[in-house]
Each structure stands twice: as structure tokens, then as C-alpha cells.
């Protein structure tokens, strides 16, 4: 497989000051990754200009990702929260464009949090209407939007590939795709192969993560099955390594994701091993 290989910036740093930008982008490029995924933790305060300069210097592409919060939940019954969410997504899209990036994904469709009830009657429709507007803006910028199904403890709206496909069908935007993640699939899908085949050409982005989100190849995810299914649908999109440890922390996101354990403390070693694992398996 010749898919572009990516790495999540949180392998390197939990903040995005100039020194972090130099370190995260420089280190990813040095190891031969094609892409760095930059989480837009706060799109209203994001140094896109400097980031772009460093990306260009290091000859590496960026993609962006984010998850909404309770106050910006576009699936909420509260119109004020939906309005805030739409505004945040627009700002994030603008930052993605300023970075020169062609992809923005994540939990863009609801809050990234544990819900204590199933989605309300209109949640799916509310979210779809706002994502449709976002996709129209993104299309003019040449940007693709990805919906990442996450496990039941991180959203109540889209937990599986088939739900993401249902959302895409309702939204009717050609630049909207499914962004799968092996860590979440391990919890929610019946099997990896069927879900990947079901997405087919709608699969646009993929997070490679172990069941414990630590060292790749040290957990029990069946990556052989995943890569073989990707070959069968001729998936040519990015494969981005995602891993979290309490040794590199962005407090809000780490708490939301339940990153309590120190699964690694040497970013360089983790990244190097992930790169050679992906090179050998794909
Ligand atoms: Mn993910």
C-alpha cells in the first residue's frame, strides 16, 4: 500500500506554542511521515501563519481535527449551542484553509463527551443541517470534511461506520467522508473488515490506534484484517497513527478521552516504532 502516513501531534506535544510547532512538525518530518494531524484545540487562538511556515520548511502536509464541547454541540436542542458550534466549525475551517490543509475531521457532529441519554429526536437532523453548510464552505476551499465515529462513551450520535454513512446520505455532500479509527472500531463494530467494505469509496481518513492507544503492535487490534480490507476497497487515503499517554498532556482533551495512564514516555521512540510498524505492515 502506498497510503500517505500521518502522525497525531499529541504524540509530541499538548500545547501549540512556537517551540512546540517547531518540535512536533520537525520531528514528524524527520521520521518520514507525510502528514501531521494538528488538533485545533482552540481555533480562535491558533497560530496558522507560523504553523504553515514551519510545515513548508519541513515539506510535510497538515490535516486538522477537533471535537465539539457541550457549549458548541450542534446536535443540541438549544439553538444557542448550535449557533456557537456552527461558528466554531467555521473558524476551524478557516484555520484549516490558512494552514494549506485539505482535510478537517473528528467529532464535528456532536460534543466529544459522555452523554447520559440517547440522542434527542432532532439531534441527527440538527447536526446534519450544520455539517451541510460547513461542507459547502469547505468545498469552495478544496477541503474534505470527515466524520469520525467514536465509542459510546465519547458521543451518542455516531458510534459506527453505518451510522456515519446514514449521516452522509442525509447530508448529501460529496466532500463529506467517513473517518474510521481502529481504537473505536474495536469497541463498536462487529468486525473491522465488514465496516471498511461497507464504507467503500466513502472512507476518507483512518486513525491507526491500538486498543489501549499505546505502542502499535503491542495490543490486540487485528491490523492484518484492517489493511487487507483496505486493499480490497483500494483505499488510498491517509493512515494516521494516534496515541495518547499521560506523559504528554493537553488537560481538557486528555480528561475527555480518559488518558490516565502512562503508556509511553518517549515520543521519539514511540513514533519511530509506529513508522516502522506501518512501513512493514502496509
Ligand atoms: Mn481517532
PDB file of N, CA, C and O in Angstrom, residues 55 134 171 173 198-199 217 224 249 253:
ATOM      1  N   UNK A  55       5.522  24.110   8.346  1.00  0.00           N
ATOM      2  CA  UNK A  55       5.114  22.971   7.506  1.00  0.00           C
ATOM      3  C   UNK A  55       5.843  23.033   6.168  1.00  0.00           C
ATOM      4  O   UNK A  55       6.365  22.028   5.679  1.00  0.00           O
ATOM      5  N   UNK A 134     -21.296  23.607   6.442  1.00  0.00           N
ATOM      6  CA  UNK A 134     -19.833  23.554   6.580  1.00  0.00           C
ATOM      7  C   UNK A 134     -19.204  22.940   5.328  1.00  0.00           C
ATOM      8  O   UNK A 134     -18.206  23.447   4.802  1.00  0.00           O
ATOM      9  N   UNK A 171     -27.062  14.128   4.531  1.00  0.00           N
ATOM     10  CA  UNK A 171     -26.419  15.430   4.333  1.00  0.00           C
ATOM     11  C   UNK A 171     -26.207  15.757   2.853  1.00  0.00           C
ATOM     12  O   UNK A 171     -26.234  16.943   2.472  1.00  0.00           O
ATOM     13  N   UNK A 173     -23.518  15.609   0.670  1.00  0.00           N
ATOM     14  CA  UNK A 173     -22.382  16.432   0.250  1.00  0.00           C
ATOM     15  C   UNK A 173     -21.274  15.504  -0.202  1.00  0.00           C
ATOM     16  O   UNK A 173     -20.898  14.593   0.542  1.00  0.00           O
ATOM     17  N   UNK A 198     -18.094  -1.761   3.878  1.00  0.00           N
ATOM     18  CA  UNK A 198     -19.341  -1.007   3.826  1.00  0.00           C
ATOM     19  C   UNK A 198     -19.073   0.470   3.468  1.00  0.00           C
ATOM     20  O   UNK A 198     -19.836   1.077   2.727  1.00  0.00           O
ATOM     21  N   UNK A 199     -18.002   1.018   3.984  1.00  0.00           N
ATOM     22  CA  UNK A 199     -17.665   2.422   3.660  1.00  0.00           C
ATOM     23  C   UNK A 199     -17.243   2.561   2.207  1.00  0.00           C
ATOM     24  O   UNK A 199     -17.593   3.540   1.548  1.00  0.00           O
ATOM     25  N   UNK A 217       1.155  -2.401  17.692  1.00  0.00           N
ATOM     26  CA  UNK A 217       1.618  -3.791  17.632  1.00  0.00           C
ATOM     27  C   UNK A 217       1.730  -4.425  19.015  1.00  0.00           C
ATOM     28  O   UNK A 217       2.031  -5.604  19.134  1.00  0.00           O
ATOM     29  N   UNK A 224      -3.807  -6.710  10.447  1.00  0.00           N
ATOM     30  CA  UNK A 224      -3.749  -7.504   9.206  1.00  0.00           C
ATOM     31  C   UNK A 224      -5.102  -7.494   8.513  1.00  0.00           C
ATOM     32  O   UNK A 224      -5.200  -7.264   7.303  1.00  0.00           O
ATOM     33  N   UNK A 249       0.397  15.863  27.788  1.00  0.00           N
ATOM     34  CA  UNK A 249      -0.979  16.143  28.171  1.00  0.00           C
ATOM     35  C   UNK A 249      -1.491  17.484  27.667  1.00  0.00           C
ATOM     36  O   UNK A 249      -0.808  18.500  27.778  1.00  0.00           O
ATOM     37  N   UNK A 253      -8.534  17.874  26.642  1.00  0.00           N
ATOM     38  CA  UNK A 253      -8.737  16.724  25.752  1.00  0.00           C
ATOM     39  C   UNK A 253      -8.386  15.414  26.473  1.00  0.00           C
ATOM     40  O   UNK A 253      -9.106  14.419  26.371  1.00  0.00           O
TER      41      UNK A 253
END
